């Protein structure tokens, strides 16, 4: 059978393929391998159907985001009581209309009215500008302290009475702000408790808008959170009261020096000696130029070790007395410019396999910095006894001249003597035993001086008495 199709037709088709060229394998793979939201939604659809599916998906996504945003806003203002009333209202309507119970329907309408009132209570926003000011960020135990809350109305109309909340430590203070005239300022001071030392978080000041029943509650944060550090109570110890320290001018060593305090001997002058050290009387007698020679001295290093093991104190008041005594000694040493170390025991974590045998050294850069750290020192059952603290400090601290061990009344004399032996030979060890309302007394044993104080003021007298006895 003869093919009657014109030859030109076949030739034109072939020429058409040659002009378009072959389909690129790379392009085919790219289109076929594309996977995104559109391809998953559209599938094999094309044209208007594909565009309709994509448009519906975009509209659904927008609506879902709007619903989620509205739900988040509603959830942020509705209280637990509000959700309960809403649930009761819905159940009352369903049950009341389903079973024809008019009383139950009335309950539903009552809940709906409460919901409307709550929604109206949240309409609008306050134009007040609320600030918080702390006159003092650091106070001592028992001192007066407070935070000043200021509300300013920059609007042209009087403000609506409102209430702001101020967290102070673990408590919450409600500050009632009355109607403030245009351009007016309302100010109120809120006291800060300073009965116990510690670090108190103050703020942020939060504005509260709520309905009378308490179904909704909207909060506006006005200020940032600040801190008030309550230092332990201390007393001023004159530097002369530490006269029991044997080496306030330094302890002599076997090292010789051309200039110091402790005079050793005279020797002949050698080139390079300081002419100011020439001893003219010896020079006149010997006929040769003689110079003075000194013994090197070391600067006194004071250590204050505070016991923090709960078993070493009778109660919390006893520990607070010990903290005040240790803080007074450490602050006095820092003010005198002496080299001082103030240490407490490190705590062992609750789930540790073995006890932590280390001490924590408090910052002694300035007296204020030292008192800041004393504000956070606390008792713990997982702390080392004072004897082990003394051993660690004695081994790790060089040049100790005097060591104060501040302990509670439950630490007996044998434990104190054991702690004193943990320091190097020649270190003057003074144990300050804190026993509230006890009579002050001084006890001296070999290598140890025990000062018992019942009040913080007894520390000054005990140091005076010990210095006089020395």
Short mmCIF file of C-alpha atoms in Angstrom, two decimals:
data_model
loop_
_atom_site.label_atom_id
_atom_site.label_comp_id
_atom_site.label_asym_id
_atom_site.label_seq_id
_atom_site.Cartn_x
_atom_site.Cartn_y
_atom_site.Cartn_z
CA UNK A 1 0.00 0.00 0.00
CA UNK A 2 1.36 3.34 -1.03
CA UNK A 3 1.62 6.19 1.50
CA UNK A 4 -0.20 9.13 0.00
CA UNK A 5 0.94 11.78 2.58
CA UNK A 6 2.97 14.50 0.92
CA UNK A 7 6.63 14.28 1.49
CA UNK A 8 6.83 17.97 2.38
CA UNK A 9 4.65 17.48 5.38
CA UNK A 10 7.07 15.03 6.92
CA UNK A 11 9.92 17.32 6.07
CA UNK A 12 8.22 20.32 7.76
CA UNK A 13 7.60 18.34 10.95
CA UNK A 14 11.16 17.30 11.02
CA UNK A 15 12.31 20.85 10.45
CA UNK A 16 10.01 22.02 13.25
CA UNK A 17 11.60 19.60 15.72
CA UNK A 18 15.02 20.71 14.65
CA UNK A 19 14.17 24.39 15.22
CA UNK A 20 12.74 23.78 18.72
CA UNK A 21 15.63 21.55 19.57
CA UNK A 22 15.59 18.69 22.05
CA UNK A 23 14.18 19.20 25.56
CA UNK A 24 16.93 19.82 28.08
CA UNK A 25 17.24 16.94 30.52
CA UNK A 26 18.28 19.44 33.26
CA UNK A 27 15.14 21.54 32.76
CA UNK A 28 12.90 18.50 32.86
CA UNK A 29 14.46 17.26 36.09
CA UNK A 30 14.15 20.66 37.74
CA UNK A 31 10.44 21.05 37.03
CA UNK A 32 9.60 17.48 37.87
CA UNK A 33 11.60 17.55 41.10
CA UNK A 34 10.16 20.85 42.41
CA UNK A 35 8.29 20.29 45.65
CA UNK A 36 6.65 23.18 47.52
CA UNK A 37 3.27 24.07 48.93
CA UNK A 38 1.83 24.89 45.52
CA UNK A 39 2.86 21.58 43.93
CA UNK A 40 1.48 19.64 46.86
CA UNK A 41 -1.86 21.46 46.70
CA UNK A 42 -2.29 21.72 42.94
CA UNK A 43 -1.06 18.32 41.91
CA UNK A 44 -1.98 17.70 38.25
CA UNK A 45 -4.43 20.59 38.09
CA UNK A 46 -3.77 23.44 35.68
CA UNK A 47 -5.20 26.80 34.82
CA UNK A 48 -8.18 28.19 36.73
CA UNK A 49 -8.56 25.13 38.95
CA UNK A 50 -4.97 25.39 40.16
CA UNK A 51 -5.30 29.12 40.87
CA UNK A 52 -8.53 28.51 42.77
CA UNK A 53 -6.92 25.90 45.00
CA UNK A 54 -3.95 28.19 45.73
CA UNK A 55 -6.23 31.16 46.49
CA UNK A 56 -8.34 29.08 48.87
CA UNK A 57 -5.21 27.85 50.68
CA UNK A 58 -3.89 31.39 51.09
CA UNK A 59 -7.23 32.61 52.43
CA UNK A 60 -7.38 29.73 54.91
CA UNK A 61 -3.83 30.42 56.12
CA UNK A 62 -4.62 34.12 56.64
CA UNK A 63 -7.81 33.33 58.50
CA UNK A 64 -6.02 30.78 60.69
CA UNK A 65 -3.29 33.28 61.61
CA UNK A 66 -5.92 35.85 62.50
CA UNK A 67 -7.79 33.37 64.67
CA UNK A 68 -4.61 32.33 66.45
CA UNK A 69 -3.67 35.96 67.12
CA UNK A 70 -7.12 36.76 68.46
CA UNK A 71 -7.11 33.64 70.60
CA UNK A 72 -3.72 34.58 72.06
CA UNK A 73 -5.01 38.06 72.93
CA UNK A 74 -8.14 36.66 74.52
CA UNK A 75 -6.23 34.02 76.46
CA UNK A 76 -3.88 36.72 77.77
CA UNK A 77 -6.69 38.72 79.39
CA UNK A 78 -9.25 36.11 80.46
CA UNK A 79 -8.71 34.78 83.97
CA UNK A 80 -9.47 31.33 85.29
CA UNK A 81 -12.76 32.60 86.69
CA UNK A 82 -13.58 34.05 83.27
CA UNK A 83 -13.07 30.70 81.54
CA UNK A 84 -15.25 29.03 84.17
CA UNK A 85 -18.07 31.53 83.68
CA UNK A 86 -17.81 31.14 79.89
CA UNK A 87 -18.08 27.36 80.14
CA UNK A 88 -21.06 27.60 82.54
CA UNK A 89 -22.77 30.08 80.20
CA UNK A 90 -22.44 27.81 77.17
CA UNK A 91 -23.61 24.74 79.10
CA UNK A 92 -26.55 26.70 80.55
CA UNK A 93 -27.75 27.77 77.10
CA UNK A 94 -27.42 24.29 75.64
CA UNK A 95 -29.09 22.47 78.53
CA UNK A 96 -31.73 25.16 79.10
CA UNK A 97 -32.96 25.28 75.51
CA UNK A 98 -32.59 21.53 74.99
CA UNK A 99 -34.74 20.58 77.95
CA UNK A 100 -36.84 23.73 78.21
CA UNK A 101 -35.47 24.82 81.60
CA UNK A 102 -36.02 28.57 81.84
CA UNK A 103 -34.07 28.94 85.08
CA UNK A 104 -31.01 27.46 83.44
CA UNK A 105 -31.43 29.77 80.45
CA UNK A 106 -31.50 32.73 82.85
CA UNK A 107 -28.15 31.58 84.20
CA UNK A 108 -26.82 31.57 80.66
CA UNK A 109 -28.04 35.14 80.04
CA UNK A 110 -26.51 36.27 83.32
CA UNK A 111 -23.16 34.87 82.21
CA UNK A 112 -23.51 36.61 78.85
CA UNK A 113 -24.21 39.94 80.58
CA UNK A 114 -21.11 39.49 82.73
CA UNK A 115 -19.07 38.78 79.59
CA UNK A 116 -20.32 41.98 77.97
CA UNK A 117 -19.48 44.02 81.09
CA UNK A 118 -16.01 42.48 81.17
CA UNK A 119 -15.43 43.33 77.51
CA UNK A 120 -16.51 46.93 78.07
CA UNK A 121 -14.08 47.21 81.00
CA UNK A 122 -11.16 46.54 78.65
CA UNK A 123 -12.15 49.14 76.07
CA UNK A 124 -9.72 52.05 75.78
CA UNK A 125 -6.26 52.52 77.27
CA UNK A 126 -4.76 54.68 79.97
CA UNK A 127 -2.59 57.65 79.03
CA UNK A 128 -0.72 57.73 82.31
CA UNK A 129 3.07 57.50 82.33
CA UNK A 130 4.18 55.49 85.36
CA UNK A 131 7.77 55.46 86.63
CA UNK A 132 9.61 53.86 89.53
CA UNK A 133 12.56 55.34 91.41
CA UNK A 134 14.78 53.75 94.06
CA UNK A 135 16.46 56.38 96.26
CA UNK A 136 18.85 53.74 97.64
CA UNK A 137 19.93 50.49 96.04
CA UNK A 138 21.90 49.38 99.12
CA UNK A 139 20.72 49.55 102.72
CA UNK A 140 21.58 47.82 105.96
CA UNK A 141 19.31 45.58 107.99
CA UNK A 142 16.80 47.70 109.88
CA UNK A 143 17.31 50.87 107.85
CA UNK A 144 14.41 52.66 106.21
CA UNK A 145 14.10 51.99 102.50
CA UNK A 146 11.43 52.56 99.94
CA UNK A 147 10.56 52.85 96.28
CA UNK A 148 8.84 55.90 94.82
CA UNK A 149 6.05 55.29 92.26
CA UNK A 150 5.22 58.30 90.08
CA UNK A 151 2.22 58.62 87.73
CA UNK A 152 2.13 61.55 85.26
CA UNK A 153 -0.83 62.52 83.09
CA UNK A 154 0.33 64.20 79.83
CA UNK A 155 -3.17 64.14 78.30
CA UNK A 156 -5.67 67.00 78.11
CA UNK A 157 -8.32 65.19 80.11
CA UNK A 158 -8.23 63.87 83.67
CA UNK A 159 -7.20 60.24 83.97
CA UNK A 160 -9.42 57.47 85.22
CA UNK A 161 -8.59 56.07 88.68
CA UNK A 162 -6.59 52.90 88.33
CA UNK A 163 -4.45 50.48 90.29
CA UNK A 164 -0.86 49.47 89.64
CA UNK A 165 0.93 46.48 91.14
CA UNK A 166 4.47 46.61 92.50
CA UNK A 167 6.25 43.35 93.37
CA UNK A 168 8.58 43.83 96.35
CA UNK A 169 10.58 40.71 97.12
CA UNK A 170 8.12 37.85 97.51
CA UNK A 171 5.18 40.20 98.17
CA UNK A 172 2.90 42.25 95.93
CA UNK A 173 1.82 45.80 96.78
CA UNK A 174 -1.25 47.42 95.19
CA UNK A 175 -0.82 51.15 94.61
CA UNK A 176 -4.11 53.00 94.04
CA UNK A 177 -3.63 55.87 91.58
CA UNK A 178 -6.48 58.40 91.81
CA UNK A 179 -7.68 60.61 88.99
CA UNK A 180 -4.76 62.79 87.89
CA UNK A 181 -5.46 66.22 86.43
CA UNK A 182 -4.08 67.13 82.99
CA UNK A 183 -0.36 67.73 83.37
CA UNK A 184 -0.53 66.60 87.00
CA UNK A 185 1.71 64.15 88.85
CA UNK A 186 0.83 61.63 91.54
CA UNK A 187 3.60 60.22 93.74
CA UNK A 188 3.57 57.59 96.45
CA UNK A 189 6.37 55.89 98.38
CA UNK A 190 6.14 52.17 99.03
CA UNK A 191 8.25 50.81 101.90
CA UNK A 192 10.75 48.03 101.26
CA UNK A 193 11.15 45.48 104.07
CA UNK A 194 14.69 45.37 105.51
CA UNK A 195 14.13 42.98 108.40
CA UNK A 196 16.43 40.38 106.86
CA UNK A 197 19.49 40.78 104.70
CA UNK A 198 19.33 39.58 101.12
CA UNK A 199 18.69 40.74 97.58
CA UNK A 200 15.13 41.92 96.92
CA UNK A 201 13.69 42.24 93.43
CA UNK A 202 11.57 45.39 93.12
CA UNK A 203 9.26 45.86 90.15
CA UNK A 204 8.34 45.94 87.44
CA UNK A 205 5.43 48.30 88.01
CA UNK A 206 2.43 46.78 86.24
CA UNK A 207 -0.76 48.58 85.34
CA UNK A 208 -3.89 46.48 85.81
CA UNK A 209 -7.29 46.84 84.15
CA UNK A 210 -9.98 44.39 85.20
CA UNK A 211 -13.74 44.11 85.47
CA UNK A 212 -15.42 44.25 88.90
CA UNK A 213 -16.04 40.50 88.98
CA UNK A 214 -12.54 39.51 87.87
CA UNK A 215 -13.36 37.73 84.62
CA UNK A 216 -10.72 39.61 82.59
CA UNK A 217 -7.43 41.22 83.47
CA UNK A 218 -5.08 43.22 81.24
CA UNK A 219 -1.58 44.11 82.40
CA UNK A 220 0.73 46.84 81.11
CA UNK A 221 4.35 46.71 82.22
CA UNK A 222 5.62 50.23 82.88
CA UNK A 223 9.12 49.82 84.31
CA UNK A 224 12.00 47.37 84.50
CA UNK A 225 12.90 45.20 87.45
CA UNK A 226 15.51 46.57 89.87
CA UNK A 227 17.21 45.24 92.99
CA UNK A 228 17.66 46.41 96.56
CA UNK A 229 20.58 44.80 98.39
CA UNK A 230 20.09 44.58 102.15
CA UNK A 231 23.51 44.41 103.81
CA UNK A 232 24.10 42.77 107.17
CA UNK A 233 24.28 45.12 110.11
CA UNK A 234 27.85 46.05 110.94
CA UNK A 235 29.65 48.12 113.55
CA UNK A 236 32.62 50.43 113.15
CA UNK A 237 35.71 48.74 114.53
CA UNK A 238 38.58 51.19 115.04
CA UNK A 239 41.79 49.94 113.51
CA UNK A 240 43.48 50.22 116.93
CA UNK A 241 41.12 47.56 118.28
CA UNK A 242 42.96 44.90 116.29
CA UNK A 243 46.04 45.37 118.46
CA UNK A 244 46.08 41.69 119.29
CA UNK A 245 47.66 41.14 115.87
CA UNK A 246 51.34 40.69 116.61
CA UNK A 247 52.72 41.83 113.31
CA UNK A 248 50.88 45.01 112.36
CA UNK A 249 54.29 46.30 111.30
CA UNK A 250 55.22 43.02 109.67
CA UNK A 251 56.97 39.89 110.97
CA UNK A 252 60.68 39.66 110.47
CA UNK A 253 62.09 36.99 108.18
CA UNK A 254 65.58 35.66 107.55
CA UNK A 255 65.86 37.54 104.24
CA UNK A 256 68.11 40.60 104.33
CA UNK A 257 67.20 43.86 102.66
CA UNK A 258 68.89 47.25 102.26
CA UNK A 259 65.70 49.09 103.28
CA UNK A 260 62.92 47.98 105.62
CA UNK A 261 61.77 48.37 109.22
CA UNK A 262 63.53 45.64 111.22
CA UNK A 263 67.19 46.63 111.75
CA UNK A 264 69.67 43.74 111.51
CA UNK A 265 73.32 44.92 111.48
CA UNK A 266 75.85 47.18 109.73
CA UNK A 267 78.28 46.23 107.01
CA UNK A 268 80.79 47.87 104.74
CA UNK A 269 79.57 49.98 101.87
CA UNK A 270 79.59 48.44 98.39
CA UNK A 271 78.95 50.34 95.15
CA UNK A 272 75.25 50.63 94.49
CA UNK A 273 74.11 50.95 98.12
CA UNK A 274 71.70 53.73 98.95
CA UNK A 275 73.61 56.64 100.51
CA UNK A 276 70.67 57.19 102.85
CA UNK A 277 71.52 53.92 104.63
CA UNK A 278 74.99 55.07 105.66
CA UNK A 279 75.54 54.66 109.42
CA UNK A 280 77.76 57.59 110.25
CA UNK A 281 78.61 56.61 113.84
CA UNK A 282 79.94 53.22 112.77
CA UNK A 283 81.73 54.90 109.86
CA UNK A 284 83.50 57.29 112.28
CA UNK A 285 84.57 54.47 114.59
CA UNK A 286 85.81 52.05 111.93
CA UNK A 287 87.19 54.53 109.49
CA UNK A 288 85.36 52.75 106.65
CA UNK A 289 82.05 53.65 105.12
CA UNK A 290 79.40 51.50 106.83
CA UNK A 291 75.72 51.05 105.87
CA UNK A 292 72.72 49.71 107.77
CA UNK A 293 71.26 46.31 106.83
CA UNK A 294 67.66 45.29 107.50
CA UNK A 295 65.58 42.15 107.67
CA UNK A 296 62.76 41.79 105.22
CA UNK A 297 59.33 41.95 106.76
CA UNK A 298 56.07 40.60 105.42
CA UNK A 299 52.82 42.45 105.33
CA UNK A 300 50.17 41.03 107.65
CA UNK A 301 47.49 38.96 105.90
CA UNK A 302 44.20 38.73 107.73
CA UNK A 303 41.77 35.87 107.15
CA UNK A 304 38.10 35.87 108.18
CA UNK A 305 36.45 32.47 107.88
CA UNK A 306 32.68 32.30 108.46
CA UNK A 307 31.13 28.94 109.30
CA UNK A 308 28.03 28.18 107.19
CA UNK A 309 27.27 24.63 108.28
CA UNK A 310 23.80 24.51 109.82
CA UNK A 311 24.87 22.13 112.58
CA UNK A 312 27.35 24.72 113.88
CA UNK A 313 24.62 27.23 114.79
CA UNK A 314 21.75 27.06 117.23
CA UNK A 315 19.27 29.04 115.12
CA UNK A 316 19.00 31.63 112.35
CA UNK A 317 19.42 34.58 114.73
CA UNK A 318 22.72 33.16 115.85
CA UNK A 319 23.89 32.88 112.26
CA UNK A 320 22.84 36.47 111.50
CA UNK A 321 24.95 37.63 114.44
CA UNK A 322 27.90 35.68 113.03
CA UNK A 323 27.41 37.19 109.57
CA UNK A 324 27.39 40.69 111.05
CA UNK A 325 30.55 39.99 113.04
CA UNK A 326 32.40 38.55 110.05
CA UNK A 327 31.25 41.42 107.83
CA UNK A 328 32.43 43.98 110.41
CA UNK A 329 35.89 42.39 110.63
CA UNK A 330 36.27 42.03 106.87
CA UNK A 331 35.06 45.55 106.07
CA UNK A 332 37.41 47.04 108.67
CA UNK A 333 40.37 45.20 107.15
CA UNK A 334 39.49 46.37 103.64
CA UNK A 335 39.09 49.98 104.80
CA UNK A 336 42.50 49.82 106.47
CA UNK A 337 44.02 48.74 103.15
CA UNK A 338 45.24 45.46 104.60
CA UNK A 339 45.58 42.26 102.64
CA UNK A 340 42.52 40.28 103.64
CA UNK A 341 40.75 37.08 102.64
CA UNK A 342 37.11 36.45 103.59
CA UNK A 343 35.99 32.88 102.97
CA UNK A 344 32.98 30.61 103.44
CA UNK A 345 32.54 26.95 102.63
CA UNK A 346 31.38 25.89 99.19
CA UNK A 347 28.11 23.96 99.09
CA UNK A 348 27.90 20.41 97.86
CA UNK A 349 25.17 19.96 95.21
CA UNK A 350 22.22 17.79 96.21
CA UNK A 351 22.99 14.94 93.82
CA UNK A 352 26.80 15.08 93.93
CA UNK A 353 28.67 11.79 94.27
CA UNK A 354 31.17 13.19 96.77
CA UNK A 355 31.39 16.29 99.00
CA UNK A 356 32.93 19.44 97.58
CA UNK A 357 36.00 20.30 99.62
CA UNK A 358 36.60 23.90 98.68
CA UNK A 359 35.99 27.40 99.96
CA UNK A 360 34.38 30.40 98.32
CA UNK A 361 36.35 33.63 98.62
CA UNK A 362 34.24 36.73 98.85
CA UNK A 363 35.28 39.82 96.90
CA UNK A 364 37.39 42.18 99.03
CA UNK A 365 37.93 44.91 96.43
CA UNK A 366 35.87 47.45 98.39
CA UNK A 367 33.83 47.28 101.59
CA UNK A 368 30.62 47.76 99.57
CA UNK A 369 31.44 44.86 97.27
CA UNK A 370 32.20 42.67 100.27
CA UNK A 371 28.90 43.54 101.95
CA UNK A 372 27.07 42.82 98.68
CA UNK A 373 28.35 39.26 98.79
CA UNK A 374 27.60 38.89 102.49
CA UNK A 375 23.97 39.69 101.66
CA UNK A 376 23.59 36.33 99.89
CA UNK A 377 25.50 34.05 102.30
CA UNK A 378 23.27 31.41 103.86
CA UNK A 379 23.28 28.26 105.96
CA UNK A 380 23.35 24.79 104.46
CA UNK A 381 23.64 21.22 105.67
CA UNK A 382 26.01 20.44 102.78
CA UNK A 383 28.88 22.71 103.90
CA UNK A 384 32.24 21.78 105.40
CA UNK A 385 32.85 22.12 109.15
CA UNK A 386 35.00 25.00 110.31
CA UNK A 387 38.03 22.75 110.92
CA UNK A 388 38.13 21.64 107.27
CA UNK A 389 37.62 25.22 106.10
CA UNK A 390 40.60 26.24 108.22
CA UNK A 391 42.70 23.45 106.70
CA UNK A 392 41.90 24.53 103.14
CA UNK A 393 42.58 28.19 103.85
CA UNK A 394 45.78 27.40 105.73
CA UNK A 395 47.14 25.35 102.83
CA UNK A 396 46.08 27.65 99.99
CA UNK A 397 46.77 31.08 101.49
CA UNK A 398 50.34 32.30 101.90
CA UNK A 399 51.56 34.74 104.52
CA UNK A 400 48.66 34.48 106.98
CA UNK A 401 49.37 36.46 110.16
CA UNK A 402 46.01 36.35 111.93
CA UNK A 403 42.87 34.31 111.30
CA UNK A 404 39.38 34.97 112.64
CA UNK A 405 37.05 31.97 112.81
CA UNK A 406 33.44 33.13 113.24
CA UNK A 407 31.28 30.26 114.48
CA UNK A 408 28.10 29.50 116.41
CA UNK A 409 27.57 28.38 119.98
CA UNK A 410 27.36 24.68 119.10
CA UNK A 411 31.05 24.56 118.14
CA UNK A 412 32.95 23.44 121.24
CA UNK A 413 36.47 24.24 122.37
CA UNK A 414 37.95 20.94 121.06
CA UNK A 415 36.68 21.69 117.53
CA UNK A 416 38.10 25.23 117.73
CA UNK A 417 41.50 23.96 118.89
CA UNK A 418 41.49 21.45 116.04
CA UNK A 419 40.73 24.23 113.58
CA UNK A 420 43.55 26.36 115.03
CA UNK A 421 46.06 23.57 114.44
CA UNK A 422 45.20 23.54 110.73
CA UNK A 423 46.93 26.89 110.24
CA UNK A 424 50.69 27.23 109.87
CA UNK A 425 52.82 27.76 112.96
CA UNK A 426 52.95 31.39 114.04
CA UNK A 427 49.46 32.32 112.89
CA UNK A 428 47.41 34.07 115.56
CA UNK A 429 44.00 32.35 115.56
CA UNK A 430 41.01 34.14 117.09
CA UNK A 431 37.68 32.33 117.33
CA UNK A 432 34.57 34.53 117.60
CA UNK A 433 31.76 32.47 119.11
CA UNK A 434 28.34 34.01 118.55
CA UNK A 435 25.76 33.23 121.23
CA UNK A 436 22.86 35.71 121.35
CA UNK A 437 22.34 37.41 124.72
CA UNK A 438 25.37 35.70 126.25
CA UNK A 439 27.81 37.50 128.51
CA UNK A 440 30.94 38.55 126.61
CA UNK A 441 34.07 36.75 127.70
CA UNK A 442 37.63 36.06 126.54
CA UNK A 443 39.37 32.69 126.84
CA UNK A 444 43.01 32.08 125.99
CA UNK A 445 44.45 28.65 125.37
CA UNK A 446 47.60 27.55 123.62
CA UNK A 447 47.63 29.04 120.13
CA UNK A 448 44.00 30.19 120.33
CA UNK A 449 41.96 33.13 121.63
CA UNK A 450 38.21 32.59 121.99
CA UNK A 451 35.94 35.65 122.07
CA UNK A 452 32.30 35.00 123.01
CA UNK A 453 29.83 37.74 122.09
CA UNK A 454 26.11 38.01 122.79
CA UNK A 455 25.51 41.21 120.83
CA UNK A 456 27.29 42.73 117.88
CA UNK A 457 28.51 45.65 120.01
CA UNK A 458 30.34 43.15 122.23
CA UNK A 459 32.77 42.51 119.37
CA UNK A 460 34.37 45.94 119.71
CA UNK A 461 34.74 45.58 123.48
CA UNK A 462 36.10 42.04 123.17
CA UNK A 463 38.77 43.16 120.73
CA UNK A 464 39.72 46.05 123.01
CA UNK A 465 39.91 43.75 125.99
CA UNK A 466 41.99 41.21 124.12
CA UNK A 467 44.37 43.90 122.88
CA UNK A 468 44.80 45.24 126.40
CA UNK A 469 45.48 41.77 127.77
CA UNK A 470 48.06 41.13 125.08
#
